[in-house]
XYZ file of C-alpha atoms in Angstrom:
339
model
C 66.486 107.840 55.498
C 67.142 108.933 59.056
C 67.640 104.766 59.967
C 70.484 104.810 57.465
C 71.776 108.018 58.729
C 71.568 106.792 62.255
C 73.375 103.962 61.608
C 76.378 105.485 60.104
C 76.649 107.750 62.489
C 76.947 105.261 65.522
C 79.578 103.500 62.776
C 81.324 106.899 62.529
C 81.480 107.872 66.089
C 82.660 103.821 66.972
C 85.481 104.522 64.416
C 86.207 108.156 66.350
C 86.027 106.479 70.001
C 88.223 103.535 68.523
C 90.672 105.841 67.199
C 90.738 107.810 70.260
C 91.909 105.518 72.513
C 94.356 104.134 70.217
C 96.378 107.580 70.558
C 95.643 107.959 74.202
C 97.441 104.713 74.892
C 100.554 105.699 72.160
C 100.708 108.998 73.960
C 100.441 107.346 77.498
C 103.084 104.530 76.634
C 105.578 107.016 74.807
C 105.135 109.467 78.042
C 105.928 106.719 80.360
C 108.912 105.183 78.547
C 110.539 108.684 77.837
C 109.830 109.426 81.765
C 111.466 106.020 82.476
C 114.456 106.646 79.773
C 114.708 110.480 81.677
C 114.882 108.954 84.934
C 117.747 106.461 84.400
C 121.203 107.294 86.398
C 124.257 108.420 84.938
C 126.546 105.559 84.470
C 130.671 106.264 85.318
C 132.622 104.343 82.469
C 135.768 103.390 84.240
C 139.454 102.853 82.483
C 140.555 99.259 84.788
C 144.019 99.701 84.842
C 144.766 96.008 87.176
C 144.037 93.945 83.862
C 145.176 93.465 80.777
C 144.194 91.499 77.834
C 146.784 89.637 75.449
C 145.441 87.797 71.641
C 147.577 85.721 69.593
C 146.331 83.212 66.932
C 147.270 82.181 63.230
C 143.981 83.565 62.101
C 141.533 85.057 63.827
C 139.200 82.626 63.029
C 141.149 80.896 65.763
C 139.806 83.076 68.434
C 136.396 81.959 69.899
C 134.817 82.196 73.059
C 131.361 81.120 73.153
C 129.652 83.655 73.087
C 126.355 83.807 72.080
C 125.809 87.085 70.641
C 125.169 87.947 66.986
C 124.416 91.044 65.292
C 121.319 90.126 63.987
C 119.810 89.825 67.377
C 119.266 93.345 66.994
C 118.816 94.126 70.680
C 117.267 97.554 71.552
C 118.129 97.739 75.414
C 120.188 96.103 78.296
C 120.537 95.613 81.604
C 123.287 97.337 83.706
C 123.736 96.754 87.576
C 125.588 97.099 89.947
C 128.925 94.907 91.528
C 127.219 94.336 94.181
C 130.027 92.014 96.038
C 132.370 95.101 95.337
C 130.132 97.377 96.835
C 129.769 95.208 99.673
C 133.746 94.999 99.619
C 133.908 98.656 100.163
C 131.576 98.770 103.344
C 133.426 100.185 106.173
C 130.328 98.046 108.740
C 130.269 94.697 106.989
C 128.910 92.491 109.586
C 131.599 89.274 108.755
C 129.447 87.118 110.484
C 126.741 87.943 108.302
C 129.032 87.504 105.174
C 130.090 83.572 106.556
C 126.434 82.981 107.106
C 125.750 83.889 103.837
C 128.327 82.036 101.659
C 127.809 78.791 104.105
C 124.128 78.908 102.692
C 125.268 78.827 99.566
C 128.010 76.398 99.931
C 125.314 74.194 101.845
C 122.631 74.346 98.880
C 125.692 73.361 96.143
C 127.273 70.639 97.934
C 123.421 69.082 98.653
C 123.243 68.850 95.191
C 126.088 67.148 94.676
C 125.021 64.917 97.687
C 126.995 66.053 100.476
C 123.925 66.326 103.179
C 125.944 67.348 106.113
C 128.922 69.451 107.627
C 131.756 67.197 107.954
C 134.273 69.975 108.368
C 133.490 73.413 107.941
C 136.874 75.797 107.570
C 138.005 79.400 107.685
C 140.875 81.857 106.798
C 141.038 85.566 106.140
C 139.276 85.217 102.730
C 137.601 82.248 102.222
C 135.133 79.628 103.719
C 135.119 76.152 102.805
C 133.127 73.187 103.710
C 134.935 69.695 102.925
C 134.166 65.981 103.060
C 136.571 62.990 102.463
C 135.154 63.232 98.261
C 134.798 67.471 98.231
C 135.639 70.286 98.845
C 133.817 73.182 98.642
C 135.790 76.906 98.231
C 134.054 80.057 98.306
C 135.442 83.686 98.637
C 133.999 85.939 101.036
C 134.265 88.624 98.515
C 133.256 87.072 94.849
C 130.718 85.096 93.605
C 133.157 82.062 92.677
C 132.598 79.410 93.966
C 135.568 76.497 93.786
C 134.774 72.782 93.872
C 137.603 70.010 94.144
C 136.998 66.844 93.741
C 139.558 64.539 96.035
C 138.543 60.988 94.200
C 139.071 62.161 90.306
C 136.097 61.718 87.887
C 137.521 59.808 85.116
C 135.894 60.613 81.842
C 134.256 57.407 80.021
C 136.421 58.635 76.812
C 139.709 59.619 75.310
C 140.289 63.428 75.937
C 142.663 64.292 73.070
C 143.304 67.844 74.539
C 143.824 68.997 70.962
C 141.030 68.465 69.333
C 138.100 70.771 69.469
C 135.204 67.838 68.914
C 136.471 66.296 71.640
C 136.928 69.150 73.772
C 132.961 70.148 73.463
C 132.619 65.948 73.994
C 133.863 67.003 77.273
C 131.978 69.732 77.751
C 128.539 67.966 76.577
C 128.939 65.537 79.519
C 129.499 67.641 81.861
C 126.722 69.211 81.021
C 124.593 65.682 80.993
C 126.489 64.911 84.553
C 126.694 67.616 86.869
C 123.737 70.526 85.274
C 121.534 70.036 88.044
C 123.954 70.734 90.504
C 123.441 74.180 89.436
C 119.884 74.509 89.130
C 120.546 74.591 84.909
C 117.239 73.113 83.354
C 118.893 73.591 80.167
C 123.128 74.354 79.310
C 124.731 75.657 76.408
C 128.505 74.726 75.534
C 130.627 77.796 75.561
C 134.400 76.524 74.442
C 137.325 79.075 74.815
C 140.264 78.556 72.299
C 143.250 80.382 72.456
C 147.483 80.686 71.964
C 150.059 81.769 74.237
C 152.937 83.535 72.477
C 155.429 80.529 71.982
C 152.373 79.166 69.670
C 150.350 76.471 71.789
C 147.061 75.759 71.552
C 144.555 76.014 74.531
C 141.067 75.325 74.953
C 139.160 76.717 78.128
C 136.042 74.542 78.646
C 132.724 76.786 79.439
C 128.745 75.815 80.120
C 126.740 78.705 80.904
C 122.505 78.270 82.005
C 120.344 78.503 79.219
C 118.122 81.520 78.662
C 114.540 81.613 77.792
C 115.648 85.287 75.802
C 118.413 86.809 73.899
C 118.727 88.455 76.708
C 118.939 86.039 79.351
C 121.495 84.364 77.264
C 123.983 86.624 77.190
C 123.253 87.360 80.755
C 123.923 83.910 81.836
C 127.075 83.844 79.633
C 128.741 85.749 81.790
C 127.224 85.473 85.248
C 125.961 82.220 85.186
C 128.803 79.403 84.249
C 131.193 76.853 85.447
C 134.628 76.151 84.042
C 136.600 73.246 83.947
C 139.710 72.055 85.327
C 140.721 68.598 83.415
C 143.857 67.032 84.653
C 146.677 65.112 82.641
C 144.965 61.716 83.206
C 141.926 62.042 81.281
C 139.527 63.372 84.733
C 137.567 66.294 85.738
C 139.130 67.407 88.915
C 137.391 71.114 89.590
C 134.345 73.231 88.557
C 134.770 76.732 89.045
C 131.290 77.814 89.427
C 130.241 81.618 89.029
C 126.607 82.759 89.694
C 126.914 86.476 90.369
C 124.817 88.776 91.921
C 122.531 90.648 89.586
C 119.738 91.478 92.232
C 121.124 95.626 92.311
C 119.635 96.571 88.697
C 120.371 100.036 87.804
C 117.786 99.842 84.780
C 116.960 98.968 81.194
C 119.129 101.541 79.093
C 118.935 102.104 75.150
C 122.441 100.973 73.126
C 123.999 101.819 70.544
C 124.300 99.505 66.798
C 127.943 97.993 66.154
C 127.981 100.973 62.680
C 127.795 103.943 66.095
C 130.151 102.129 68.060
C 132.372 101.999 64.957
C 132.352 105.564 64.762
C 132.674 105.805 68.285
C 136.252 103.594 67.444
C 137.535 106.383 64.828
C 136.678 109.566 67.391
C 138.820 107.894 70.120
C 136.684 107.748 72.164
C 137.563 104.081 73.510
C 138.832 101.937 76.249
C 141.997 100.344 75.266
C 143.597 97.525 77.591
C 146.963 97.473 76.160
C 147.192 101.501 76.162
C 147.818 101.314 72.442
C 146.116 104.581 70.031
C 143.306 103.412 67.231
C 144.719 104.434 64.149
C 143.314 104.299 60.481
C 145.727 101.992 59.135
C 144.418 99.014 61.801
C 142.549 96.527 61.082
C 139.043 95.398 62.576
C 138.916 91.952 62.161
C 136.038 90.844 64.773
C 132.977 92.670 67.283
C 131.367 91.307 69.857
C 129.164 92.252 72.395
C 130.318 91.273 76.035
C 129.445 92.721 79.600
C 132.559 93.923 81.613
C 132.430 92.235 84.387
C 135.475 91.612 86.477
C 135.732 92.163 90.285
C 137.070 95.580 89.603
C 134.081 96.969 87.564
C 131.785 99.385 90.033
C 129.008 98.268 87.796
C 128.473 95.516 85.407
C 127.557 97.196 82.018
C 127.605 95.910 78.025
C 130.294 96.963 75.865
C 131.155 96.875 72.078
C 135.003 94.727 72.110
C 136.447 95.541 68.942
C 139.208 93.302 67.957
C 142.222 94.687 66.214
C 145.271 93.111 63.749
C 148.103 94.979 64.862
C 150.897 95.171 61.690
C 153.628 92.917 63.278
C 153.658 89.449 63.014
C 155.623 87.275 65.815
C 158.423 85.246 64.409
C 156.269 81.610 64.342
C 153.994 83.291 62.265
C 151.427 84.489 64.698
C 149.214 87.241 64.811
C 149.013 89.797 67.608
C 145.069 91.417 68.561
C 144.503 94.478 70.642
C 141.260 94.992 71.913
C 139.346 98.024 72.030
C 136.232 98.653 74.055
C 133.500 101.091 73.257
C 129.943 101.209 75.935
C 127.297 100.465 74.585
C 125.056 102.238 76.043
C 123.792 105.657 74.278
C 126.161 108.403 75.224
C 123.794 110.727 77.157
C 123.735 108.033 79.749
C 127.320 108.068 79.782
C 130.173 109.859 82.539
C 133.825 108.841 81.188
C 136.183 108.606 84.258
């Protein structure tokens, strides 16, 4: 009898111990996320009045970008940091010898890939460095991660570009990709193609590869600060990659955001960014969302945002559409400072 009660009792107090710790670690994790959560900065959501954004398209079906966010991704937190070549820009001490040194490193490690093993000529002006041979030229800001590469001898693609046509437009893309990805250090790209209409009715396509990410995350990320662009001439060649890898080494933290149904309500209270200074009203209609980091060379910090897109009631006289765009953080509003 007391060999049977023994042993349930060692069972029973295995259970407790078990149990025990279980809760200690919930309590510890919860107490060190909410300290981390408690401890993240205020962020300053700021109106940029130098740009403007302008939709047209038959249907908005039209309108694609590339990017690789969905709604059922379902993220719980993101990323913000800090701009940190615009912080930089605002130094009153910027060592500019320091700043050359820097962007020739990097203008050295891209044109090695590409082959180009030593200085041939290495240029200057007020804003920009540039290191050239007789086949490139390399183009780099002193003040934004874009990096510009020409190329002087054309590289003809081995197909018919029919600028038209979107299959042949990610053709394009797809060997670039194959061609040039590790120039850039991309194990793996993704095709990102940009279509779009001016307001007379044409048809564009912007050609985008980003880096592939090994997380939701990291894809969006690389989406928009990882990515070259495209400049195809009239005679069926590539003649320019512009080539953005931007600093993301000042990380302000991981902060909570909001689901697309919030930001939605967000949308009805006014309480929005809009770029073409136009008032949300009831009677619009919200034809597309997408999730997308604002991050032009004006932005103080680089931060995700809800971009609404809009049907405004008139129709242009060919029949197109008009879009306004309205943006809405995404990040929970007790992190939040509007300017």
């Amino acid at each position: 009898m007391f060999i049977f009660q023994k042993k349930y009792l060692i069972a029973f107090f295995s259970i407790l111990l078990i149990c025990c710790m279980f809760l200690f670690y919930i309590i510890f994790l919860y107490k060190n996320d909410r300290i981390e959560l408690l401890s993240l900065p205020i962020l300053l959501v700021e109106e940029n009045k130098e740009e403007t954004e302008n939709y047209f398209a038959y249907d908005i079906s039209e309108l694609y970008d590339g990017n690789p966010w969905k709604e059922e991704w379902n993220i719980k937190t993101l990323p913000v940091f800090y701009n940190t070549e615009l912080r930089n820009r605002k130094k009153k001490n910027i060592d500019k010898r320091e700043k050359i040194q820097s962007k020739i490193k990097v203008l050295e490690q891209i044109a090695k890939k590409f082959g180009v093993t030593n200085r041939n000529t290495m240029l200057y002006d007020t804003w920009n460095v540039f290191l050239e041979n007789k086949d490139y030229s390399f183009q780099m800001n002193f003040y934004q991660d874009i990096l510009l590469i020409k190329f002087k001898k054309f590289v003809e693609l081995p197909f018919i570009y029919e600028k038209e046509s979107k299959e042949q437009a990610e053709k394009v893309i797809s060997y670039f990709i194959d061609t040039y990805k590790d120039c850039f250090d991309w194990k793996e790209a993704e095709k990102a193609l940009y279509c779009w209409y001016d307001i007379y009715g044409e048809k564009y396509f912007s050609l985008y590869a980003y880096k592939k990410g090994n997380t939701l995350e990291e894809e969006l990320l690389n989406y928009h600060f990882n990515r070259a662009y495209l400049m195809i001439g009239e005679k069926n060649e590539i003649r320019a990659i512009f080539f953005r890898k931007t600093d993301l080494s000042e990380k302000i933290g991981e902060y909570p955001i909001i689901t697309t149904e919030q930001a939605q309500q967000l949308l009805q209270s006014q309480t929005y960014i809009s770029v073409l200074g136009n008032t949300f009203s009831q009677n619009m209609t919200l034809v597309k969302t997408e999730l997308v980091y604002r991050d032009s060379i004006y932005d103080s910090i680089f931060m995700p945002y809800y971009k609404f897109f809009v049907q405004l009631p008139e129709i242009e006289e060919n029949g197109l559409h008009h879009y306004d765009v309205y943006y809405i953080p995404a990040v929970q509003e007790q992190y939040l400072k509007f300017d």
